[in-house]
Coordinates of C-alpha atoms in Angstrom, one line a residue:
Chain A
M167 CA 33.5 65.5 111.3
A168 CA 34.9 67.5 108.5
I169 CA 38.7 67.2 108.0
V170 CA 40.1 70.7 108.0
F171 CA 43.8 69.8 108.0
Q172 CA 45.7 66.8 106.9
K173 CA 49.1 65.5 105.9
P174 CA 49.9 65.9 102.2
K175 CA 49.5 62.6 100.3
A176 CA 53.2 62.6 99.4
L177 CA 54.1 62.4 103.1
S178 CA 53.7 59.1 104.8
D179 CA 51.8 58.8 108.0
V180 CA 54.6 58.0 110.3
P181 CA 56.1 60.0 113.2
L182 CA 59.2 62.0 112.2
H183 CA 62.4 61.3 114.1
Y184 CA 63.5 64.9 114.1
C185 CA 64.2 66.8 117.3
P186 CA 61.5 69.1 118.7
G187 CA 61.6 72.5 117.0
C188 CA 63.7 71.3 114.1
T189 CA 62.5 72.8 110.8
H190 CA 63.1 69.7 108.7
G191 CA 59.4 68.8 109.3
I192 CA 58.3 72.1 107.8
V193 CA 60.4 71.6 104.7
H194 CA 59.4 68.0 104.3
R195 CA 55.8 69.1 104.3
L196 CA 56.4 71.9 101.8
V197 CA 58.1 69.4 99.4
A198 CA 55.2 67.0 99.8
E199 CA 52.6 69.7 99.3
V200 CA 54.3 70.7 96.0
I201 CA 54.4 67.1 94.8
D202 CA 50.7 66.8 95.6
E203 CA 49.8 70.2 93.9
L204 CA 51.9 69.4 90.8
G205 CA 50.3 65.9 90.6
I206 CA 53.7 64.3 90.2
E207 CA 53.6 61.7 93.0
G208 CA 53.6 58.8 90.7
S209 CA 56.6 59.9 88.7
T210 CA 58.8 61.5 91.4
I211 CA 61.9 59.8 92.7
G212 CA 63.8 61.2 95.7
V213 CA 67.4 60.8 96.7
A214 CA 68.1 60.8 100.5
P215 CA 71.3 62.1 102.0
V216 CA 73.5 61.1 104.9
G217 CA 72.8 63.3 107.9
C218 CA 69.7 64.1 109.9
A219 CA 67.5 63.6 106.7
V220 CA 68.9 60.1 106.2
F221 CA 65.5 58.7 107.0
A222 CA 63.8 60.9 104.4
Y223 CA 62.9 57.7 102.5
N224 CA 60.6 56.8 105.3
Y225 CA 58.7 60.1 105.0
F226 CA 58.2 60.8 101.3
N227 CA 55.6 58.6 99.7
C228 CA 57.6 58.1 96.5
D229 CA 60.3 55.8 95.5
M230 CA 63.6 56.9 97.2
Q231 CA 67.2 55.9 96.9
E232 CA 69.7 56.4 99.7
A233 CA 73.0 57.9 98.4
A234 CA 76.4 57.6 100.0
H235 CA 77.4 60.7 101.9
G236 CA 77.5 63.7 99.5
R237 CA 76.8 61.7 96.4
A238 CA 73.1 62.5 96.0
P239 CA 73.4 64.9 93.0
A240 CA 75.5 62.3 91.1
V241 CA 73.0 59.5 91.9
A242 CA 70.1 61.8 90.9
T243 CA 71.9 62.6 87.7
G244 CA 72.0 58.8 86.9
I245 CA 68.3 58.3 87.7
K246 CA 67.3 61.3 85.6
R247 CA 69.5 60.5 82.6
A248 CA 68.2 56.9 82.7
N249 CA 64.6 58.0 82.7
P250 CA 64.2 61.7 81.8
E251 CA 60.4 61.4 82.4
N252 CA 60.8 61.0 86.1
I253 CA 60.9 64.0 88.4
V254 CA 64.1 63.6 90.5
F255 CA 64.9 65.5 93.6
T256 CA 67.6 65.4 96.3
Y257 CA 67.1 66.5 99.9
Q258 CA 70.5 67.3 101.5
G259 CA 71.9 69.1 104.5
D260 CA 75.0 71.3 104.6
G261 CA 77.3 68.5 105.7
D262 CA 76.2 66.5 102.7
L263 CA 75.9 69.1 100.0
A264 CA 78.4 71.8 101.1
A265 CA 81.1 69.6 102.7
I266 CA 81.7 66.0 101.7
G267 CA 79.7 66.3 98.5
T268 CA 80.7 69.8 97.3
A269 CA 82.2 68.3 94.1
E270 CA 79.0 66.5 93.1
T271 CA 77.0 69.6 93.8
V272 CA 79.1 71.9 91.8
H273 CA 79.4 69.6 88.8
A274 CA 75.7 68.6 88.7
A275 CA 75.1 72.4 88.6
A276 CA 77.7 73.1 86.0
R277 CA 76.3 70.4 83.7
G278 CA 72.9 71.9 84.2
E279 CA 71.4 68.5 85.2
N280 CA 67.6 68.8 85.0
I281 CA 67.1 67.9 88.7
T282 CA 65.8 69.7 91.8
I283 CA 67.9 70.1 94.9
I284 CA 66.5 71.0 98.3
F285 CA 69.4 72.2 100.5
I286 CA 68.9 72.5 104.2
N287 CA 71.5 74.9 105.7
N288 CA 71.5 74.9 109.5
A289 CA 75.2 75.9 109.9
I290 CA 76.2 72.8 111.8
Y291 CA 76.6 69.0 111.4
G292 CA 73.4 67.8 113.1
M293 CA 73.4 64.0 112.9
T294 CA 76.9 63.5 114.4
G295 CA 76.1 65.8 117.3
G296 CA 76.9 69.4 116.4
Q297 CA 80.4 69.7 114.9
M298 CA 81.5 72.7 112.8
A299 CA 80.3 72.7 109.2
P300 CA 81.6 74.7 106.3
T301 CA 78.5 76.8 106.8
T302 CA 79.1 77.5 110.5
L303 CA 79.2 81.2 111.1
V304 CA 82.3 83.0 112.3
G305 CA 82.3 83.0 116.1
Q306 CA 79.6 80.2 116.3
V307 CA 80.2 77.7 119.0
T308 CA 80.2 74.0 118.0
Q309 CA 81.6 70.8 119.4
T310 CA 84.8 71.2 117.3
S311 CA 85.0 75.0 117.7
P312 CA 84.1 75.2 121.4
Y313 CA 85.2 78.9 121.7
G314 CA 83.6 79.8 118.4
R315 CA 84.7 79.5 114.7
K316 CA 87.9 81.4 114.2
V317 CA 88.8 82.7 110.8
E318 CA 92.5 82.2 111.2
A319 CA 92.1 78.5 112.0
Q320 CA 88.9 77.5 110.2
G321 CA 88.3 80.1 107.5
Y322 CA 85.0 81.6 106.4
P323 CA 81.5 80.1 106.0
I324 CA 80.7 79.1 102.5
R325 CA 77.8 80.6 100.6
M326 CA 76.7 77.9 98.3
S327 CA 73.9 79.8 96.5
E328 CA 76.1 82.7 95.6
M329 CA 78.9 80.4 94.5
L330 CA 76.7 78.2 92.3
S331 CA 75.0 81.2 90.8
T332 CA 78.3 82.2 89.1
L333 CA 77.9 79.1 86.9
E334 CA 76.1 79.1 83.6
G335 CA 74.6 75.6 84.2
P336 CA 71.9 76.3 86.8
S337 CA 68.5 77.7 85.8
Y338 CA 67.3 78.6 89.3
I339 CA 69.0 79.2 92.6
K340 CA 67.2 80.8 95.5
R341 CA 67.8 81.1 99.2
C342 CA 64.8 81.0 101.5
S343 CA 64.1 80.6 105.2
V344 CA 61.4 78.9 107.3
D345 CA 61.6 81.2 110.3
S346 CA 58.2 82.9 109.7
I347 CA 54.9 82.3 108.0
K348 CA 55.8 84.8 105.3
N349 CA 59.1 83.1 104.7
I350 CA 57.6 79.6 104.8
N351 CA 55.2 80.7 102.1
D352 CA 58.1 82.1 100.0
T353 CA 60.0 78.8 100.5
K354 CA 57.0 76.9 99.2
R355 CA 56.7 79.0 96.1
A356 CA 60.5 78.6 95.5
I357 CA 60.3 74.8 95.9
K358 CA 57.3 74.7 93.6
K359 CA 59.2 76.7 90.9
A360 CA 62.2 74.4 91.4
F361 CA 60.0 71.3 90.6
Q362 CA 58.1 73.1 87.8
N363 CA 61.4 74.0 86.2
Q364 CA 62.3 70.3 86.0
I365 CA 58.9 69.5 84.5
D366 CA 59.5 72.3 81.9
K367 CA 63.0 70.8 81.3
K368 CA 64.7 74.1 82.3
G369 CA 67.5 72.4 84.1
F370 CA 69.2 72.5 87.4
S371 CA 67.2 74.2 90.3
L372 CA 68.4 74.5 93.9
V373 CA 66.5 75.9 96.8
E374 CA 68.6 76.7 99.9
V375 CA 66.5 76.7 103.0
L376 CA 67.9 78.4 106.2
S377 CA 66.9 76.1 109.0
T378 CA 67.3 75.7 112.7
C379 CA 69.0 73.1 114.9
P380 CA 67.8 73.8 118.4
T381 CA 69.4 70.7 119.8
N382 CA 72.9 71.4 118.6
W383 CA 72.7 75.2 118.8
G384 CA 71.7 74.7 122.5
L385 CA 68.6 76.9 122.1
S386 CA 64.9 76.5 122.5
P387 CA 62.9 76.3 119.3
V388 CA 61.8 79.9 119.6
E389 CA 65.3 81.2 120.5
A390 CA 66.6 79.2 117.5
L391 CA 64.3 81.0 115.1
D392 CA 65.5 84.3 116.6
W393 CA 69.1 83.2 116.3
L394 CA 68.5 82.3 112.6
R395 CA 67.0 85.7 111.9
E396 CA 69.7 87.7 113.8
N397 CA 72.7 85.7 112.7
M398 CA 72.1 83.5 109.7
I399 CA 70.1 85.9 107.5
P400 CA 72.7 88.7 107.7
H401 CA 75.4 86.3 106.5
Y402 CA 73.2 84.3 104.1
P403 CA 70.9 87.0 102.6
L404 CA 67.5 85.7 101.3
G405 CA 66.8 86.1 97.7
T406 CA 67.0 84.8 94.1
Y407 CA 70.5 84.3 93.0
K408 CA 69.8 83.0 89.6
D409 CA 66.6 82.7 87.5
I410 CA 66.8 82.2 83.8
D411 CA 63.1 83.2 83.4
A412 CA 63.9 86.6 84.9
E413 CA 67.0 86.9 82.7
Q414 CA 65.1 86.1 79.6
K415 CA 62.4 88.7 80.5
A416 CA 65.0 91.3 81.2
Chain B
M275 CA 102.7 56.4 137.9
A276 CA 99.6 54.9 136.4
K277 CA 96.3 56.6 137.0
R278 CA 93.0 54.7 137.2
D279 CA 90.1 56.3 135.4
R280 CA 86.8 55.5 133.8
L281 CA 86.6 56.3 130.2
S282 CA 84.9 55.3 127.0
G283 CA 87.1 53.9 124.2
N284 CA 86.9 57.0 122.2
E285 CA 87.7 59.2 125.2
A286 CA 90.6 57.0 126.1
V287 CA 92.0 57.3 122.5
A288 CA 91.5 61.1 122.6
V289 CA 93.4 61.2 125.9
A290 CA 96.2 59.1 124.3
M291 CA 96.3 61.7 121.4
R292 CA 96.5 64.5 123.9
Q293 CA 99.4 62.8 125.6
I294 CA 101.2 62.1 122.3
N295 CA 100.6 65.8 121.3
P296 CA 100.7 65.2 117.5
D297 CA 101.7 68.0 115.2
V298 CA 98.6 67.7 113.0
V299 CA 95.1 66.2 113.3
A300 CA 92.8 66.4 110.3
A301 CA 89.4 64.7 110.6
F302 CA 85.8 64.6 109.5
P303 CA 83.1 63.3 111.8
I304 CA 81.5 59.9 111.3
T305 CA 79.7 57.7 113.8
P306 CA 81.0 56.0 115.9
S307 CA 84.5 57.6 115.7
T308 CA 83.2 61.3 115.8
E309 CA 84.0 61.7 119.5
V310 CA 87.7 61.1 119.0
P311 CA 88.4 64.4 117.0
Q312 CA 85.6 66.1 119.0
Y313 CA 87.3 65.5 122.4
F314 CA 90.6 66.3 120.8
A315 CA 89.2 69.6 119.4
S316 CA 88.4 70.7 123.0
F317 CA 92.1 69.9 124.0
V318 CA 93.2 72.1 121.1
A319 CA 90.8 74.9 122.0
D320 CA 91.9 74.7 125.7
G321 CA 95.6 74.9 124.7
K322 CA 96.4 71.5 126.1
V323 CA 98.1 70.4 122.9
D324 CA 100.2 72.2 120.3
T325 CA 98.4 70.4 117.4
E326 CA 97.2 72.0 114.2
F327 CA 93.6 70.8 114.1
I328 CA 92.0 70.8 110.6
P329 CA 88.2 70.1 110.4
V330 CA 88.3 69.2 106.7
E331 CA 85.2 68.6 104.5
S332 CA 85.6 64.9 104.0
E333 CA 87.6 61.8 104.9
H334 CA 89.2 61.9 101.4
S335 CA 90.6 65.3 102.4
A336 CA 91.3 64.2 106.0
M337 CA 93.7 61.4 104.8
S338 CA 95.2 63.7 102.1
A339 CA 95.9 66.4 104.7
C340 CA 97.5 63.7 106.9
I341 CA 99.6 62.6 104.0
G342 CA 100.7 66.1 103.3
A343 CA 101.5 66.9 106.9
Q344 CA 103.4 63.6 107.5
A345 CA 105.4 64.2 104.4
A346 CA 106.2 67.7 105.7
G347 CA 107.7 66.0 108.8
A348 CA 104.8 66.2 111.1
R349 CA 103.5 63.5 113.4
T350 CA 99.9 63.1 112.2
I351 CA 96.8 61.3 113.7
T352 CA 93.2 60.9 112.5
A353 CA 90.1 58.9 113.2
T354 CA 87.3 57.4 111.2
S355 CA 84.9 54.5 110.7
A356 CA 83.2 52.6 107.9
N357 CA 82.4 54.8 104.9
G358 CA 84.8 57.3 106.1
L359 CA 87.6 54.7 105.8
A360 CA 86.2 53.7 102.5
L361 CA 86.4 57.3 101.3
M362 CA 90.0 57.3 102.4
W363 CA 90.8 54.2 100.3
E364 CA 92.7 55.8 97.5
M365 CA 94.9 57.6 100.1
L366 CA 95.4 54.6 102.4
Y367 CA 97.5 53.0 99.6
I368 CA 99.4 56.3 99.0
A369 CA 100.2 56.8 102.7
A370 CA 101.6 53.2 102.9
S371 CA 103.5 53.3 99.6
S372 CA 104.9 56.8 100.4
R373 CA 106.1 55.3 103.7
L374 CA 104.3 57.9 105.8
P375 CA 103.6 56.6 109.3
V376 CA 100.2 58.3 109.8
T377 CA 98.3 56.9 112.8
L378 CA 94.5 56.2 112.4
A379 CA 92.0 55.3 115.1
A380 CA 89.7 53.0 113.1
V381 CA 86.5 52.6 115.0
N382 CA 85.0 49.5 113.5
R383 CA 81.5 49.9 111.9
A384 CA 79.7 48.0 109.2
L385 CA 80.4 49.4 105.8
S386 CA 77.4 50.5 103.7
G387 CA 75.4 49.1 102.2
P388 CA 72.8 48.7 103.4
I389 CA 73.6 51.7 105.5
N390 CA 74.2 50.7 109.1
I391 CA 76.0 52.5 112.0
N392 CA 76.7 49.5 114.2
N393 CA 79.7 47.3 114.7
D394 CA 81.3 44.7 112.5
H395 CA 84.7 44.5 110.8
S396 CA 83.8 45.0 107.2
D397 CA 85.5 48.4 107.1
T398 CA 89.1 47.6 108.3
M399 CA 89.0 44.1 106.9
G400 CA 88.5 45.6 103.5
A401 CA 91.6 47.7 104.0
R402 CA 93.7 44.6 104.9
D403 CA 95.8 44.8 101.7
S404 CA 96.3 48.6 101.8
G405 CA 99.7 48.3 103.3
W406 CA 98.7 49.6 106.7
I407 CA 99.7 47.8 109.9
Q408 CA 96.5 46.8 111.7
L409 CA 96.3 46.4 115.5
Y410 CA 93.0 45.2 117.0
G411 CA 91.9 45.7 120.6
E412 CA 89.4 44.0 122.8
N413 CA 88.5 46.9 125.1
N414 CA 89.2 50.5 126.1
Q415 CA 92.6 49.7 127.7
E416 CA 93.8 48.0 124.5
A417 CA 92.5 50.7 122.3
Y418 CA 94.5 53.3 124.4
D419 CA 97.6 51.1 124.7
N420 CA 97.6 50.2 121.0
L421 CA 97.3 53.9 119.9
I422 CA 100.4 54.8 121.9
Q423 CA 102.3 51.8 120.6
A424 CA 101.1 52.4 117.0
V425 CA 103.0 55.7 116.8
K426 CA 106.2 54.1 117.8
I427 CA 105.8 51.1 115.6
G428 CA 104.9 53.0 112.5
E429 CA 107.7 55.6 112.9
H430 CA 110.5 53.0 113.4
P431 CA 113.1 53.4 110.7
D432 CA 112.8 49.8 109.7
V433 CA 109.1 50.1 109.3
M434 CA 107.9 53.6 108.3
L435 CA 104.3 52.4 107.6
P436 CA 101.0 53.8 108.7
V437 CA 99.1 52.1 111.5
M438 CA 95.4 51.5 112.3
D439 CA 94.3 51.2 115.9
C440 CA 91.1 49.2 115.4
Y441 CA 88.4 48.8 118.1
D442 CA 84.7 48.0 118.0
G443 CA 82.2 50.8 117.4
F444 CA 79.8 51.4 120.3
I445 CA 80.8 48.2 122.2
T446 CA 84.3 49.6 122.9
S447 CA 84.1 53.2 121.5
H448 CA 81.1 54.3 123.7
A449 CA 81.0 51.9 126.7
V450 CA 82.7 53.3 129.7
E451 CA 85.2 51.0 131.5
N452 CA 87.9 51.2 134.1
I453 CA 91.2 52.0 132.5
E454 CA 94.8 52.6 133.6
L455 CA 96.3 55.7 132.0
L456 CA 100.0 56.6 131.8
E457 CA 101.2 60.0 132.9
D458 CA 101.5 62.5 130.1
D459 CA 105.3 62.7 130.4
E460 CA 105.6 58.9 130.3
V461 CA 103.7 58.8 127.0
K462 CA 105.8 61.7 125.6
A463 CA 109.0 60.0 126.6
F464 CA 107.8 56.6 125.2
V465 CA 106.8 57.9 121.7
G466 CA 109.7 60.4 121.6
E467 CA 110.2 63.0 118.8
Y468 CA 109.3 62.3 115.2
N469 CA 112.5 62.8 113.2
P470 CA 112.1 61.2 109.8
D471 CA 115.1 60.8 107.6
F472 CA 113.3 62.5 104.7
Y473 CA 110.7 65.3 104.7
L474 CA 109.6 68.2 102.5
N475 CA 111.5 71.4 102.6
D476 CA 114.6 69.9 104.2
R477 CA 116.9 72.3 102.2
E478 CA 119.9 70.0 102.5
N479 CA 118.1 67.0 101.1
P480 CA 115.5 68.1 98.5
I481 CA 112.9 65.3 97.7
S482 CA 109.7 64.7 95.9
V483 CA 107.0 62.6 97.5
G484 CA 104.8 60.3 95.4
P485 CA 106.2 61.0 91.9
L486 CA 105.4 58.7 88.9
D487 CA 107.0 55.4 89.5
S488 CA 107.0 53.6 86.2
V489 CA 108.0 50.1 85.1
S490 CA 111.7 50.6 86.0
H491 CA 111.2 51.1 89.7
Y492 CA 107.6 50.6 90.9
F493 CA 108.1 46.9 91.6
E494 CA 111.2 47.5 93.6
H495 CA 109.4 50.0 95.7
K496 CA 106.5 47.6 96.4
R497 CA 109.0 45.0 97.3
L498 CA 110.6 47.3 99.9
Q499 CA 107.1 48.0 101.2
A500 CA 106.5 44.3 101.6
E501 CA 109.9 44.0 103.4
A502 CA 108.9 46.8 105.8
M503 CA 105.7 44.9 106.7
K504 CA 107.9 41.8 107.5
N505 CA 110.2 44.0 109.6
A506 CA 107.1 45.3 111.5
K507 CA 106.6 42.1 113.3
K508 CA 109.9 42.3 115.1
V509 CA 109.4 46.0 115.9
I510 CA 105.9 45.4 117.2
L511 CA 107.3 42.9 119.7
E512 CA 110.1 45.2 120.7
V513 CA 107.7 48.1 121.2
A514 CA 105.4 45.8 123.2
A515 CA 108.3 44.7 125.4
E516 CA 109.2 48.3 126.1
F517 CA 105.6 49.1 126.8
E518 CA 105.4 46.2 129.2
K519 CA 108.4 47.6 131.2
L520 CA 106.5 50.9 131.5
T521 CA 103.0 49.5 132.3
G522 CA 103.3 45.9 133.2
R523 CA 100.7 45.2 130.5
K524 CA 101.9 42.4 128.1
Y525 CA 101.2 42.6 124.4
G526 CA 102.1 40.1 121.7
L527 CA 101.0 39.4 118.1
F528 CA 98.0 37.7 119.6
E529 CA 96.7 36.6 123.0
E530 CA 96.6 32.9 123.9
Y531 CA 93.8 32.2 126.3
M532 CA 93.9 28.7 127.9
M533 CA 95.7 27.4 124.8
E534 CA 98.4 25.3 126.6
D535 CA 96.5 22.0 126.4
A536 CA 93.5 23.1 124.3
E537 CA 92.0 20.5 122.0
I538 CA 89.3 22.7 120.6
A539 CA 89.8 26.5 120.0
I540 CA 88.5 29.5 118.3
V541 CA 90.3 32.4 116.7
V542 CA 88.6 35.8 117.1
I543 CA 89.2 39.5 116.9
N544 CA 88.2 42.5 119.1
S545 CA 85.4 42.7 121.7
T546 CA 83.9 39.3 121.0
A547 CA 87.0 37.8 122.6
G548 CA 85.7 39.0 126.0
T549 CA 82.4 37.2 125.5
A550 CA 84.2 34.1 124.2
K551 CA 86.6 34.0 127.2
E552 CA 83.7 33.7 129.5
V553 CA 82.5 30.6 127.5
V554 CA 86.0 29.1 127.7
K555 CA 86.1 29.6 131.4
S556 CA 82.8 27.8 131.9
L557 CA 83.8 25.0 129.6
R558 CA 87.1 24.6 131.4
A559 CA 85.1 24.3 134.7
K560 CA 83.3 21.3 133.1
G561 CA 86.6 19.8 132.1
V562 CA 86.4 20.7 128.4
K563 CA 89.8 21.5 127.0
A564 CA 88.8 24.7 125.2
G565 CA 91.0 27.6 124.3
L566 CA 91.0 30.9 122.4
I567 CA 93.3 33.0 120.3
K568 CA 92.6 36.7 120.0
I569 CA 94.4 38.3 117.1
R570 CA 96.0 41.7 118.0
V571 CA 98.2 42.1 114.9
Y572 CA 96.3 41.2 111.8
R573 CA 98.7 43.0 109.4
P574 CA 101.4 41.8 109.3
F575 CA 99.8 38.4 109.8
P576 CA 101.6 36.3 112.4
V577 CA 101.8 33.1 110.3
D578 CA 104.6 31.1 112.0
E579 CA 103.5 32.1 115.5
I580 CA 99.9 31.2 115.0
V581 CA 100.8 27.8 113.6
K582 CA 102.9 27.2 116.7
A583 CA 100.1 28.2 119.0
L584 CA 97.5 26.0 117.1
K585 CA 99.4 22.9 116.1
K586 CA 98.2 20.7 119.0
V587 CA 94.6 21.7 118.5
K588 CA 92.3 19.0 117.0
A589 CA 89.4 21.2 115.8
L590 CA 89.4 25.0 115.3
A591 CA 86.7 27.6 114.4
V592 CA 87.7 30.9 113.0
L593 CA 85.1 33.7 113.7
D594 CA 84.8 36.5 111.2
K595 CA 82.7 39.6 112.0
C596 CA 82.8 40.3 108.2
D597 CA 82.0 38.3 105.1
S598 CA 84.4 38.1 102.1
F599 CA 81.7 37.3 99.6
N600 CA 84.1 34.8 98.0
A601 CA 81.6 32.0 98.5
A602 CA 84.2 30.3 100.7
G603 CA 84.8 32.0 104.0
G604 CA 85.7 35.2 105.8
P605 CA 89.1 37.1 105.6
L606 CA 90.5 35.8 109.0
F607 CA 89.5 32.3 108.1
T608 CA 91.4 32.6 104.8
D609 CA 94.5 33.9 106.6
V610 CA 94.4 31.3 109.3
T611 CA 93.9 28.3 107.0
S612 CA 96.5 29.5 104.6
A613 CA 99.0 29.8 107.5
L614 CA 98.2 26.2 108.6
Y615 CA 98.4 24.7 105.1
G616 CA 101.6 22.7 104.8
R617 CA 102.7 23.7 108.3
A618 CA 100.1 22.1 110.5
D619 CA 97.9 19.9 108.3
G620 CA 95.3 17.7 109.8
I621 CA 93.7 20.3 112.0
K622 CA 90.0 20.4 111.3
V623 CA 89.0 24.1 110.6
I624 CA 85.6 25.6 110.2
N625 CA 84.5 29.2 109.8
Y626 CA 81.6 31.2 111.2
I627 CA 80.5 34.6 110.0
Y628 CA 78.7 36.4 112.8
G629 CA 77.6 39.8 114.2
L630 CA 77.2 41.6 110.9
G631 CA 75.8 45.1 111.2
G632 CA 75.9 45.0 115.0
R633 CA 73.9 41.8 115.5
D634 CA 74.4 40.9 119.2
V635 CA 76.8 38.1 120.1
K636 CA 75.8 35.9 123.0
T637 CA 77.7 33.3 125.0
D638 CA 75.1 30.8 123.9
D639 CA 76.2 31.3 120.3
I640 CA 79.8 30.7 121.1
E641 CA 79.0 27.7 123.3
K642 CA 77.3 26.1 120.2
V643 CA 80.5 26.7 118.2
Y644 CA 82.6 24.9 120.9
E645 CA 80.0 22.1 121.0
R646 CA 80.3 21.6 117.3
L647 CA 84.1 21.6 117.6
A648 CA 84.0 19.0 120.4
D649 CA 81.9 16.8 118.0
I650 CA 84.3 17.4 115.1
A651 CA 87.3 16.5 117.4
K652 CA 85.5 13.3 118.5
T653 CA 84.1 12.1 115.1
G654 CA 86.7 13.6 112.7
S655 CA 83.8 14.6 110.5
V656 CA 83.9 18.3 109.7
G657 CA 80.6 18.9 107.7
E658 CA 80.0 22.4 106.4
I659 CA 83.1 24.6 106.6
Y660 CA 81.5 28.0 105.8
N661 CA 78.9 28.8 108.4
Y662 CA 76.9 31.6 110.0
F663 CA 75.5 32.1 113.5
G664 CA 73.0 34.6 114.8
V665 CA 71.3 35.2 111.4
R666 CA 67.7 34.4 110.3
E667 CA 67.8 31.9 107.4

């Protein structure tokens, strides 16, 4: 029988632990496809976060290092500086990248570290059971904002891509979504560019991927995709926030 | 009037917090302590407390916010576990040295690495020299009772130190047990108002908190801190006596279980004490003079009292759910043996490291410890002092 569809080589053949309908699986696959297509499996090193993607080291078929919560960009910096020939990426959620590890994120970007960051933004802390994140939308119900996030008490959701794009350090910052086939294809192109930039020694690249958390949002997978489109995209507009290639052309 | 209920340890602690009604709670979620601020957030949202709840971005900020709030004259409580406590490390010392009686529910979990979410005591044991009072509890009732007492102990004018209410992750934090709760007004009356002598923005008495303390005064301030920890022992017992009047539940520096005529004994902390008491009971039924000491107050360490309780024992095993990596023994073992040295020499003492990263602790394991103690008591031959049980070698 002819094989018409298979897992990328950079993805190990084990069941994912993610909840049904969670979009982590899609983004894992996109990263793995890019690693395959760029032929960098043997030289790629990943850094896993704390959060739902904590077991990423089980899924990516490359050497992986587990970082303490939020420290992945600093750990990745160390790996990359020690061996600049390796392709080094981090895979982090919003609790890791935009809360406890904000300092590491900002300073790795400011230094223009030649690493690739995949940032999963699902507007909630997933692994600990659905508490409010810095990315939680105003009015969004979570375990620690049971009547919705209130600006007076908890402030505003943080837009990481916009904030980081004000720095001179990064070479590429793009926000994507995996809510539709078109957007999944766009996300893959962005991830590929973020890895290619590293190969080309262009410096810090970050792809923010708007993702769903059906379990902690209390929605079915399909409803969760609708919720993402109707609520997250208006607050977190998709698009390229920084691209030194485009700047040079302009 | 006490109320009987069925609650998990985390829920019981959150209820205690609701009854205390602190001015500020700042927290960041980490398993297995997450539920404490989570339950509490619902009390805040439902208007059941007057607390300012701050869902900060990390434990580093959680403890910093607690320090700021407490310095501003607010009664402040937070909760954490393992790496969350480790991320607070810098601030733990600052809270203690600034004499800010923050209360912390420390839900014991193995400290990374390797990363592990299950129970042992490597998190709070590592903080044993941070200047915090440490209370440990065997079950949900003790976690609840200790939190209420912690507030009153820490805020006592002779103490003014932060306090950790330590209890075992999952085993105590998540298991649901019967519990006796106090009425809300009883708790409020017991803890009273927090009225510190010094606080920020007291216009009559302007102060700075945490300024540079150089060669001329640093040592004296640390000496005062050490004195406060000595004072704490008396205050802990006074608060326990008052708590007993209210509840009928008796608390000391440690619990002595069948120690009166014990010839062999173990010293243990937290939930394993429950398992070990079953073993003591069955050994007693066979005529073995076995006993147990469960430490409640680890900081300050009850040196004189523990010597008095142990001096008639022939052979003793100290059980540590944490390793010190000093190639000699666990932290509790070090404290117990240094207490005995020169005060009750001649007792044969061995150490077992057990249960790391949530490894199950069975009555069989503890029976074997007592069997070895019986052999040591009989032969006088100690053998290896630094041991492990429950690990593949």
